[in-house]
Coordinates of C-alpha atoms (C1' of nucleotides) in Angstrom, one line a residue:
Chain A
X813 CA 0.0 0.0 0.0
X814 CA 1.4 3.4 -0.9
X815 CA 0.3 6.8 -1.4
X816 CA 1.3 10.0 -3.2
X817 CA -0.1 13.1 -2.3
X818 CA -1.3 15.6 -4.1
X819 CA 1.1 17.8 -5.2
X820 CA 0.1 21.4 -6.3
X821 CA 1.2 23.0 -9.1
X822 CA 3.6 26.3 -8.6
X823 CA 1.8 29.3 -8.6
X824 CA 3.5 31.0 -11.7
X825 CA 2.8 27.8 -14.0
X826 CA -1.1 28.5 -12.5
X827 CA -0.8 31.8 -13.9
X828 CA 0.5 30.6 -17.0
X829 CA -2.6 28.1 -17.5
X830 CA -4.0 30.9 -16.6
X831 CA -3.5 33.1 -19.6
X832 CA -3.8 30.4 -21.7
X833 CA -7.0 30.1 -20.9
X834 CA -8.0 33.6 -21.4
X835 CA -6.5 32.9 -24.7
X836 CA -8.4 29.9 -25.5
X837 CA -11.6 31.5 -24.4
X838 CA -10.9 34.4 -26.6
X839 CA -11.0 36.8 -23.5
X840 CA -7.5 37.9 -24.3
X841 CA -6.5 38.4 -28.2
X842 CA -3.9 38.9 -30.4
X843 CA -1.4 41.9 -29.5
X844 CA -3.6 42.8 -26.5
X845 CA -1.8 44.5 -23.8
X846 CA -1.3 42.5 -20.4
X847 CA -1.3 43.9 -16.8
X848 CA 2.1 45.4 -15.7
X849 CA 4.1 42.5 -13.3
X850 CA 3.3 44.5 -10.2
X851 CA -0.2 45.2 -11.1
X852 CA -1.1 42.0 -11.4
X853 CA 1.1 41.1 -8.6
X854 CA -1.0 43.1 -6.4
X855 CA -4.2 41.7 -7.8
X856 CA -3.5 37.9 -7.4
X857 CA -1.6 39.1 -3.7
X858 CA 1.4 37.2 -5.2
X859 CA 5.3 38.2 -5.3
X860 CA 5.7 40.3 -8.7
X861 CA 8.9 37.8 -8.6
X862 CA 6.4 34.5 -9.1
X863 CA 4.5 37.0 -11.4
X864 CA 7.9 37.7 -13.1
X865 CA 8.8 34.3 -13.3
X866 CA 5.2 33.3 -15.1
X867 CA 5.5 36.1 -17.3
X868 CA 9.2 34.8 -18.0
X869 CA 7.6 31.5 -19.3
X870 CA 5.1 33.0 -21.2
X871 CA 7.7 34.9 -23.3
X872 CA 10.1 31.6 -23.7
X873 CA 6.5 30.0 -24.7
X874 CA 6.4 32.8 -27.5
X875 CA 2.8 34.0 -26.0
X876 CA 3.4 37.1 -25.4
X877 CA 6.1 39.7 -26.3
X878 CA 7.9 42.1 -23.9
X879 CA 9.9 45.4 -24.5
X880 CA 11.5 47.3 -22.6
X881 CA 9.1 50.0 -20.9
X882 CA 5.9 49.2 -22.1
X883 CA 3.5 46.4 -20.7
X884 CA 3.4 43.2 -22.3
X885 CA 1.4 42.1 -25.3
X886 CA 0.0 38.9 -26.4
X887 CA 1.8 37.4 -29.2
X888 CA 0.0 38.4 -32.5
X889 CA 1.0 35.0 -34.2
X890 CA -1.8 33.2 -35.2
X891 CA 0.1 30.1 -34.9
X892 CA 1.1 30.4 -31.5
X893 CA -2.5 31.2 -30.3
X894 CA -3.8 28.4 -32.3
X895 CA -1.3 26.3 -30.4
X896 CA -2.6 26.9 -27.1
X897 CA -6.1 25.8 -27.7
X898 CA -4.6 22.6 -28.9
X899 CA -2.2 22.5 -26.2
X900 CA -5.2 22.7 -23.7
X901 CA -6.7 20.0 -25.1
X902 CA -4.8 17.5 -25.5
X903 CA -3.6 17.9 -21.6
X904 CA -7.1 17.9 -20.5
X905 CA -7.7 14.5 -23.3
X906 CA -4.3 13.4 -21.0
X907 CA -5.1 13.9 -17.6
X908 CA -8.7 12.1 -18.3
X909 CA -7.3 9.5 -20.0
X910 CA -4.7 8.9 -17.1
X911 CA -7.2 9.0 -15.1
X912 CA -10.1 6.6 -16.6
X913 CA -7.6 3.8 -18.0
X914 CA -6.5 1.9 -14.2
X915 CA -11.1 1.6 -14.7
X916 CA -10.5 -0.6 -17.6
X917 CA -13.5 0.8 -19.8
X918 CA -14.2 0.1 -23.9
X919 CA -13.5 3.6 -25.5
X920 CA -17.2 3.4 -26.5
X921 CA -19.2 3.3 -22.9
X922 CA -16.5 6.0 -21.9
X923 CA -18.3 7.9 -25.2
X924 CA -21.6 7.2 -24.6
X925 CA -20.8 8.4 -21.0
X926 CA -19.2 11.5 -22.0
X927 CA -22.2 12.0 -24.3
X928 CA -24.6 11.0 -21.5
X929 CA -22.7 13.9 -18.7
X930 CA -22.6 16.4 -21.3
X931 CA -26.8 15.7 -21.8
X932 CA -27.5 16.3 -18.3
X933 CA -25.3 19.3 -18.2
X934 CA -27.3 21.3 -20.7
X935 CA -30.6 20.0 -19.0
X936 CA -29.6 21.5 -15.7
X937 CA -27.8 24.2 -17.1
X938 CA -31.2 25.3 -18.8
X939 CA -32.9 25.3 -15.8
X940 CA -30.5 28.2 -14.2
Chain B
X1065 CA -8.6 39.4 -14.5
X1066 CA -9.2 37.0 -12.3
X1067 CA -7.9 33.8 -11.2
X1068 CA -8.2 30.9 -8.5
X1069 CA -5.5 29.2 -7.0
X1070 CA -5.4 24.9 -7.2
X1071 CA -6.0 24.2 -4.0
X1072 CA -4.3 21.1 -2.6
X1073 CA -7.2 18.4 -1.1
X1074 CA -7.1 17.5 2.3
X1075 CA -5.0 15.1 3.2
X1076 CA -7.8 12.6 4.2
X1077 CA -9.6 13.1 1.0
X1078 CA -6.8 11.6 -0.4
X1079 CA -6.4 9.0 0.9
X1080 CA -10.0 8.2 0.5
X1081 CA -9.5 8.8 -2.8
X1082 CA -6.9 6.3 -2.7
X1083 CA -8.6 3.5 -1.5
X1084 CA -11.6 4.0 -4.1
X1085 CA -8.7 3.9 -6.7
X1086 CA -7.5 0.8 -5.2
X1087 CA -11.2 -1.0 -5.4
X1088 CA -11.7 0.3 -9.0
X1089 CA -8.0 -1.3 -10.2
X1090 CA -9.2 -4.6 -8.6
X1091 CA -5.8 -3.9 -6.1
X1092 CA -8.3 -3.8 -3.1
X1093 CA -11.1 -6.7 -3.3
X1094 CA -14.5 -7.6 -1.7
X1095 CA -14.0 -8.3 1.9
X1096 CA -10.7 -7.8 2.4
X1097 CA -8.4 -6.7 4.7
X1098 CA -6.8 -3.0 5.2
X1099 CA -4.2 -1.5 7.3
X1100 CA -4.8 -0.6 11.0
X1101 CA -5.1 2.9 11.3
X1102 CA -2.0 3.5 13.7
X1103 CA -0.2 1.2 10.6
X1104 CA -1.1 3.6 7.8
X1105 CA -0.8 6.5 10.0
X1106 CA 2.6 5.4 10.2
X1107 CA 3.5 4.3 6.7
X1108 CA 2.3 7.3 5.6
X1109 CA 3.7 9.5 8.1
X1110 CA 0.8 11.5 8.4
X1111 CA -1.0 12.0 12.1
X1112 CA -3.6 8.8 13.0
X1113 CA -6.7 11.0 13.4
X1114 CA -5.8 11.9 9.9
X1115 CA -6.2 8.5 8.7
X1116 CA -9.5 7.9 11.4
X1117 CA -10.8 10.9 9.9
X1118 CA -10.4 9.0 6.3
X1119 CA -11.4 5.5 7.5
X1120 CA -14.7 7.4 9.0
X1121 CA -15.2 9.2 5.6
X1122 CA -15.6 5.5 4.0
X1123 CA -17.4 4.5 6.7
X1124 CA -20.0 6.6 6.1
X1125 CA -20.0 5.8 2.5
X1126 CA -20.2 2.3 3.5
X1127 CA -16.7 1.9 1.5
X1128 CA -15.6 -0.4 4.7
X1129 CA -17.0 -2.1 7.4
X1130 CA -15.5 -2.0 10.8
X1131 CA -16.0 -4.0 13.5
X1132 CA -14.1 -3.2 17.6
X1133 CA -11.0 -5.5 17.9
X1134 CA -10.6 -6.8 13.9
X1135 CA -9.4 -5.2 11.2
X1136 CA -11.4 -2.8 9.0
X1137 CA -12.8 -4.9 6.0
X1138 CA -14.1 -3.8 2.3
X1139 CA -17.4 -4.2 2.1
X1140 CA -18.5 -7.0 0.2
X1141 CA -21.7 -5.2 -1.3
X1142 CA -21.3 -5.2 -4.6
X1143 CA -23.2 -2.5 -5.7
X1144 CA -21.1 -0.2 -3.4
X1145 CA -18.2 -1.8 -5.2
X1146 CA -19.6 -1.0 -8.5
X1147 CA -20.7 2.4 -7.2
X1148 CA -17.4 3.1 -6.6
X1149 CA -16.5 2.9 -10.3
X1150 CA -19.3 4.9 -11.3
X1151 CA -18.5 7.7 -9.3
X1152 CA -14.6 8.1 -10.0
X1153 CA -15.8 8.2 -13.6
X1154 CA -18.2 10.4 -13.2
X1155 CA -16.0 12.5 -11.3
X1156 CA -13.1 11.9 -14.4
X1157 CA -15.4 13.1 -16.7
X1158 CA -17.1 16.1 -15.0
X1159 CA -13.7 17.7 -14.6
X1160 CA -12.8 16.8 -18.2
X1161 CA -16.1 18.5 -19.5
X1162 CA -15.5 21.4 -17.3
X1163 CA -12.2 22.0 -18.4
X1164 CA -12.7 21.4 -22.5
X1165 CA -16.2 23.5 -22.1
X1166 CA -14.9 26.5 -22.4
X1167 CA -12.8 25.7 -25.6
X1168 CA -16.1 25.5 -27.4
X1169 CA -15.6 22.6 -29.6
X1170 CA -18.4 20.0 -30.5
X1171 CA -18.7 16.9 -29.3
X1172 CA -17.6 14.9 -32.3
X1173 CA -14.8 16.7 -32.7
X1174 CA -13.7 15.5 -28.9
X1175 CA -14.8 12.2 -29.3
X1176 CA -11.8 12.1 -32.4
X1177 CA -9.5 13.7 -30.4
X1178 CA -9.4 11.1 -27.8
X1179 CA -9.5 8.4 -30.2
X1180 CA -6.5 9.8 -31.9
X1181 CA -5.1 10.2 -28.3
X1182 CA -5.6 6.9 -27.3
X1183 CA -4.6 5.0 -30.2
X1184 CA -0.8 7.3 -29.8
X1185 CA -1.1 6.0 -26.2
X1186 CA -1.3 2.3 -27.1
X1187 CA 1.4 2.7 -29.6
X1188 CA 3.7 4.5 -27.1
X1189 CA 3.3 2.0 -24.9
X1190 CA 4.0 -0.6 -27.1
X1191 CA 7.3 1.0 -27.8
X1192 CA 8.5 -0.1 -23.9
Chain C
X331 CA 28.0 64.8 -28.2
X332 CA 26.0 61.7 -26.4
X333 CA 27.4 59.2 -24.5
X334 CA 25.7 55.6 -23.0
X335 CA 27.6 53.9 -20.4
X336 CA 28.9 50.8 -20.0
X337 CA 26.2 48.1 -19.0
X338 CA 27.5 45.2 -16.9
X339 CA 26.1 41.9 -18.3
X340 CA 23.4 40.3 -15.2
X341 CA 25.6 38.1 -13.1
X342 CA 23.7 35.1 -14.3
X343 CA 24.7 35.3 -17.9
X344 CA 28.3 35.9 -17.1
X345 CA 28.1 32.6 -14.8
X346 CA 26.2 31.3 -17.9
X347 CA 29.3 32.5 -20.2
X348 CA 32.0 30.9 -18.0
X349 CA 30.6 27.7 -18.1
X350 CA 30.2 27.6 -21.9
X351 CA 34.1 29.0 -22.2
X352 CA 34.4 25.6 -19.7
X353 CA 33.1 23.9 -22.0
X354 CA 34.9 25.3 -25.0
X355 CA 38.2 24.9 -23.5
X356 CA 37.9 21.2 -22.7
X357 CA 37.7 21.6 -19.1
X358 CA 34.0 20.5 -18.8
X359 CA 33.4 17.8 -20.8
X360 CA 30.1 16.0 -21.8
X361 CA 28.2 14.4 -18.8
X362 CA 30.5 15.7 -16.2
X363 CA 28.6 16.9 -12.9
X364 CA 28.9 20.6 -12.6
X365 CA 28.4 22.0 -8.6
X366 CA 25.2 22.5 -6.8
X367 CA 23.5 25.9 -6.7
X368 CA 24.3 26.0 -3.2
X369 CA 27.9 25.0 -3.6
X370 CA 28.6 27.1 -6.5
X371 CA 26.6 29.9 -5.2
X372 CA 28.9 29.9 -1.8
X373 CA 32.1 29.4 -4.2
X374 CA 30.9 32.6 -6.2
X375 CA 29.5 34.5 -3.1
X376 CA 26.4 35.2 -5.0
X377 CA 22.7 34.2 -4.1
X378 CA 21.8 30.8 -4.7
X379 CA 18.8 31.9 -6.7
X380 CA 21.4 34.0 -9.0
X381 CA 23.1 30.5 -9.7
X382 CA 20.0 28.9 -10.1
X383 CA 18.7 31.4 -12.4
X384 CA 22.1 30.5 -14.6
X385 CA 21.3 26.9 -14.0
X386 CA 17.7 27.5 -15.7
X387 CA 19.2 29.0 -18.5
X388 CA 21.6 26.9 -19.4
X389 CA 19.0 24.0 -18.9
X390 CA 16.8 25.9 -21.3
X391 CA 19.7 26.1 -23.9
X392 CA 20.1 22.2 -23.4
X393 CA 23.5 22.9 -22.6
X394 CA 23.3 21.2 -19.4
X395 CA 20.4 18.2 -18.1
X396 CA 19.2 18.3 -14.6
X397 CA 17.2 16.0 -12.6
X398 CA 15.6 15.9 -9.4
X399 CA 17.8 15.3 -6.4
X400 CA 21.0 14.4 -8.8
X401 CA 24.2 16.9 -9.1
X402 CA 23.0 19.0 -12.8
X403 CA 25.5 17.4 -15.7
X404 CA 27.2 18.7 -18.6
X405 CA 24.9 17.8 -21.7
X406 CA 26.3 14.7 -23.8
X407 CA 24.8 16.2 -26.9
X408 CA 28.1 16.6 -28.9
X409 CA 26.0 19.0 -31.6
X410 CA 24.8 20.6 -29.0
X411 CA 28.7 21.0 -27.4
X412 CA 30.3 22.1 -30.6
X413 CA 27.8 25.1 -30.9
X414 CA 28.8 26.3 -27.9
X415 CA 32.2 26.9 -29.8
X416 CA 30.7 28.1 -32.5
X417 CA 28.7 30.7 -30.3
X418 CA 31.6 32.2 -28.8
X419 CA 33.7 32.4 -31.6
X420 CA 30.3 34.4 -33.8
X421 CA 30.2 36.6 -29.9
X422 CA 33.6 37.6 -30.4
X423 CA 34.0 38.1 -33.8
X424 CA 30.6 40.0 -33.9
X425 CA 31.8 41.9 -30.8
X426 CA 35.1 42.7 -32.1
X427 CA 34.0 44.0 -35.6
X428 CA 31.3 46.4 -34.0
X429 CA 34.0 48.0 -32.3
X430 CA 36.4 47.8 -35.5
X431 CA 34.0 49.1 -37.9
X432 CA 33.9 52.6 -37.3
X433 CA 37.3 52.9 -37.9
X434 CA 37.0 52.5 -40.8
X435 CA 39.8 50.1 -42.0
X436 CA 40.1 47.6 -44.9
X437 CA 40.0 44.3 -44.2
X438 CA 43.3 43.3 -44.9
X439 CA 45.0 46.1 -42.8
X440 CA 43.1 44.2 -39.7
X441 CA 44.0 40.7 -40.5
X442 CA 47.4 42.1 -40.9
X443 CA 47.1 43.9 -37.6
X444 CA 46.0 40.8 -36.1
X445 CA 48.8 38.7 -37.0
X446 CA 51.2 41.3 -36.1
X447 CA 49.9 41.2 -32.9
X448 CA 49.5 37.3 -32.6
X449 CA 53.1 37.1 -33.4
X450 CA 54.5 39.8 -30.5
X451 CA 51.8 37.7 -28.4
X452 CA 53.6 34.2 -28.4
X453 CA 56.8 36.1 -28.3
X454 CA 56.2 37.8 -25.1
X455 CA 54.5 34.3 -24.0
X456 CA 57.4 32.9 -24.8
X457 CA 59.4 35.2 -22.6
X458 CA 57.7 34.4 -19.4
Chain D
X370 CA 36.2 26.3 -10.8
X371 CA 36.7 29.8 -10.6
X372 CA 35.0 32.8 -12.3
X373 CA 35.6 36.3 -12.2
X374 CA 32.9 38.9 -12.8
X375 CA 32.8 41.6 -15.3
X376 CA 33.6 45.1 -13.9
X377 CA 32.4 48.0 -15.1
X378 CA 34.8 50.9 -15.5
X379 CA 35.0 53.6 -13.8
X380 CA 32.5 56.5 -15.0
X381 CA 35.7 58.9 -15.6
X382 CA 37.3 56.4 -18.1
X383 CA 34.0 55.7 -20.1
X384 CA 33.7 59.1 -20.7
X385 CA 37.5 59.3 -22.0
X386 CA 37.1 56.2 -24.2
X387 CA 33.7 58.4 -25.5
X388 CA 36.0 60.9 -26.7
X389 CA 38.4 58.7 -28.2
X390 CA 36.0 57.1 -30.1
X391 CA 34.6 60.1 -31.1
X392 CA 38.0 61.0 -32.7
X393 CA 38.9 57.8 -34.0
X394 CA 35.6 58.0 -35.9
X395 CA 36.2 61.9 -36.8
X396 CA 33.0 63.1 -35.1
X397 CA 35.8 65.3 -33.6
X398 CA 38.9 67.0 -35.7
X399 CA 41.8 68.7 -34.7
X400 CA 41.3 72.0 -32.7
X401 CA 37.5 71.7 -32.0
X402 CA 36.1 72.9 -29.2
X403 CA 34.8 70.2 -27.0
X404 CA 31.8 71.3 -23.9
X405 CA 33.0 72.7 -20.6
X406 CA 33.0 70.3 -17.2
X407 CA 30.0 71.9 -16.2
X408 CA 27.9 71.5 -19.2
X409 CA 29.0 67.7 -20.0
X410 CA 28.2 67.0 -16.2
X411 CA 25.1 68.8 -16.3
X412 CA 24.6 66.8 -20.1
X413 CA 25.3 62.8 -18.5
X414 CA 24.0 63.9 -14.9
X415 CA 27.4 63.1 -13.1
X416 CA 29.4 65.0 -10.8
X417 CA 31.7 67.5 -12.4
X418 CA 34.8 66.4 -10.7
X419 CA 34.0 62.9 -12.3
X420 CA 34.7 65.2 -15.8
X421 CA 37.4 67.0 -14.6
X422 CA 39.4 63.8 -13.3
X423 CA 38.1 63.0 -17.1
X424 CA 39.6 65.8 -18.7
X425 CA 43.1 65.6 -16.8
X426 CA 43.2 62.0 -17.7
X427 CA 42.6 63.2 -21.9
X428 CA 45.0 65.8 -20.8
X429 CA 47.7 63.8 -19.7
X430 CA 47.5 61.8 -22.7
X431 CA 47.9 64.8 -24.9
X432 CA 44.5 64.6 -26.1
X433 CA 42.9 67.8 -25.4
X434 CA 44.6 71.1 -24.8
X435 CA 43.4 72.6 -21.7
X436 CA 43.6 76.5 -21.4
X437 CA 42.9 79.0 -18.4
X438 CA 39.2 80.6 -19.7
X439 CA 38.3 79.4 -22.7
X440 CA 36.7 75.7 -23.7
X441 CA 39.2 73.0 -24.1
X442 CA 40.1 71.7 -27.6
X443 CA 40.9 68.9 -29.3
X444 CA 44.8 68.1 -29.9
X445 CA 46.0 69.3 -33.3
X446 CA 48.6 67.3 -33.4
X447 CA 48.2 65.1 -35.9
X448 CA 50.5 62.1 -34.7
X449 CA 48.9 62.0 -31.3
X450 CA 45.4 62.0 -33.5
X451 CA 46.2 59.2 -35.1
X452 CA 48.1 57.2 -31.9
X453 CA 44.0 57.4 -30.9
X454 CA 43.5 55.0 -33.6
X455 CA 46.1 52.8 -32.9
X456 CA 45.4 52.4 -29.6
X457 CA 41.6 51.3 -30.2
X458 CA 42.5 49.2 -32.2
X459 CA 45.3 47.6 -30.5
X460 CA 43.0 46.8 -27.8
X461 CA 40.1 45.7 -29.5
X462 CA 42.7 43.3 -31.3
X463 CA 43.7 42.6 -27.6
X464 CA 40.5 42.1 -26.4
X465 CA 39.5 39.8 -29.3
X466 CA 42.5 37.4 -29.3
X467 CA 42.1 37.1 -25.2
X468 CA 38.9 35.8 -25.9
X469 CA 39.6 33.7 -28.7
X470 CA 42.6 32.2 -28.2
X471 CA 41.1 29.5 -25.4
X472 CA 39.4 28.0 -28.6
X473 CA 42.7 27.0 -30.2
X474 CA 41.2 27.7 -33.2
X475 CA 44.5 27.8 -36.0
X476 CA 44.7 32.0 -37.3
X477 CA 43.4 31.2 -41.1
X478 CA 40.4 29.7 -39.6
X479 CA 39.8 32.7 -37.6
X480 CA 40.4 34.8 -40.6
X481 CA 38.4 33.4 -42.6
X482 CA 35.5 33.6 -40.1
X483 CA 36.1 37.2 -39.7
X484 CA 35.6 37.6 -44.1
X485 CA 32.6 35.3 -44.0
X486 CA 30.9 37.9 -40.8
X487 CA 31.8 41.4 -42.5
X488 CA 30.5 39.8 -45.3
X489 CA 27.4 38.3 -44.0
X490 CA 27.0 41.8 -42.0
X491 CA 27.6 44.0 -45.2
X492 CA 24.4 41.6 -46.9
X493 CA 22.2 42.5 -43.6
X494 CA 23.2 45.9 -44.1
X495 CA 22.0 46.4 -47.3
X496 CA 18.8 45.2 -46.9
X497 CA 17.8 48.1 -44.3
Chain E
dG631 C1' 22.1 16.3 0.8
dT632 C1' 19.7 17.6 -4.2
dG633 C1' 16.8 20.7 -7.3
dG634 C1' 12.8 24.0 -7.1
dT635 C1' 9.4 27.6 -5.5
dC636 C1' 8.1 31.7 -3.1
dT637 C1' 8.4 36.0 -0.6
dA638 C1' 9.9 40.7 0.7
dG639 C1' 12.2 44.2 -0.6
dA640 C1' 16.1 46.8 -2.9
dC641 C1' 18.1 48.5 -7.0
dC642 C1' 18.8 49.5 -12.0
dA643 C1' 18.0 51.4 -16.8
dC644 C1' 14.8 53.4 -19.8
dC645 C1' 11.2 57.0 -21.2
Chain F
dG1349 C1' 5.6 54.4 -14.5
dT1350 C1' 7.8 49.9 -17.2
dG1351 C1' 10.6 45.5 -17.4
dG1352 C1' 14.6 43.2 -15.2
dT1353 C1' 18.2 41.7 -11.7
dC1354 C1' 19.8 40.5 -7.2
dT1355 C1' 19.8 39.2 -2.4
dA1356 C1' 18.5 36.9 1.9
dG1357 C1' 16.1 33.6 3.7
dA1358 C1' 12.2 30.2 4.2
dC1359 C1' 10.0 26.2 2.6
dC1360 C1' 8.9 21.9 -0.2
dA1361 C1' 9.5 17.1 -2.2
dC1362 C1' 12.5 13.5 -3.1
dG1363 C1' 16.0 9.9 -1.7

DNA sequence: GTGGTCTAGACCACC
DNA sequence: GTGGTCTAGACCACG
């Protein structure tokens, strides 16, 4: 018998996910300007350092681009964007999968399942 | 902009969580035996009421069945076994659909994607 | 008349740069353990995080492969070694012509220059 | 393993390599008038003294001619003029080979490295 | 011990 | 004000 505990993710890689998000959802777009690192900072009550640091990742990730002086904008490639959708899906596809395969299910009862959840979702999702 | 933090589960969740994973993989079995709670407490280094606190948790989900002066013992109700399948997929899916909701693609077009996903998997795998 | 100081290069890119003219030189060779952030940083008498901020780069360059709990290790990637020659040579050439160029001299005067110069070099090397 | 950092120099010699640049290039000629202490300090936002230690330093070395009430000037001798040369390049040489020469690279290599940047720099160039 | 994250706060160059 | 570097020191997971 052995365990292993949950182990959170670091705060600046939550903040990354986080703007990629935004990106996916459309709620950030191409060449749009991102808060300032202490702004932000101050909003999340973070270090600007971990804020730094995420902001750091997201320019190595080519999502957004940094001069000197002015605040941050996403990237404005297309391709890169694009990317991040797909990027987010195919983790969340992952993590699932990992999850669901130790159940030993056919693919096609975890479809009809998925199918099934997503059903009652928009029921009670209507009734809001 | 806005964000939320992961927060890390309580410890005792997951080790509930563990055992459920345990019955669903077939590694835990109708009836049987499972460490005493001063035993796990101390395997896992954690503090006793933590692992009283999980063992109550199944309890009350009638996970186990526990009896003064023998060892806690899976139930041997199958449909709580069965239930227990149901409800880590459920859960596995739930969190899949919340996070792929937002990337507003249909249905079929997920269904593919995990096909395609799974099918690199298995190849992948058979590469060890 | 406008003039722009001298900028000192961040103290992580100049540990950065003496571990790649380690490498070029033959004294760190492929898979060799390199020191821990600590021990480097206490060697150095900089901040550990400076160190490990080198360490990250240098990781992200491939020219060195880290693992959890393991002493970091030279990269056994000879393409990737033999760049790092080629780097430094391009750095210094490209450094050495931006300060050349405004003085407007043929090319051959400089190469001439240069060997001039080699030659008194190993003469007065050869001195000591 | 041992590392030395880079140090910047002192303020007072920056601004007397400024000036030698500055002749090398023929931004300034023989005899031209160059700004008093008070208005270069005023001009970089440093301390006047820091100009004047400056200025004795250019003195010293012939390069200016320093008179009681009226603006220094620029050297007109011409030999002295053109020693400014020579020296910059003599230490850029310096500089070039000190940071070369651990890559025991053979001199024709070298050379023909240099050709193949001035002429990859002259294409770059052009296309501005 | 190892590598890695995070904070708090100072400092710098640029405009 | 902006982005960026650096320090000092705490804390974590892993083995």
């Amino acid at each position: 018998m052995n365990i292993s505990f949950n182990t959170r993710d670091p705060v600046y890689l939550q903040v990354v996910r986080h703007f990629k998000l935004s990106i996916a959802k459309g709620i950030l777009t191409a060449g749009e300007e991102i808060p300032s690192r202490r702004e932000l900072a101050s909003q999340l009550k973070i270090n600007p350092n971990t804020v730094q640091r995420a902001y750091r990742e997201m320019e190595e990730q080519k999502l957004i681009k940094t001069e000197r002086n002015v605040p941050s904008k996403v990237t404005t490639d297309a391709h890169i964007l694009q990317g991040v959708r797909e990027e987010l899906l195919h983790e969340s596809i992952s993590n699932f999968l990992d999850e669901v395969e130790p159940l030993q299910l056919p693919l096609d009862e975890i479809v009809s399942r998925i199918q099934l959840q997503i059903h009652r979702k928009g029921e009670s999702a209507s009734d809001d």
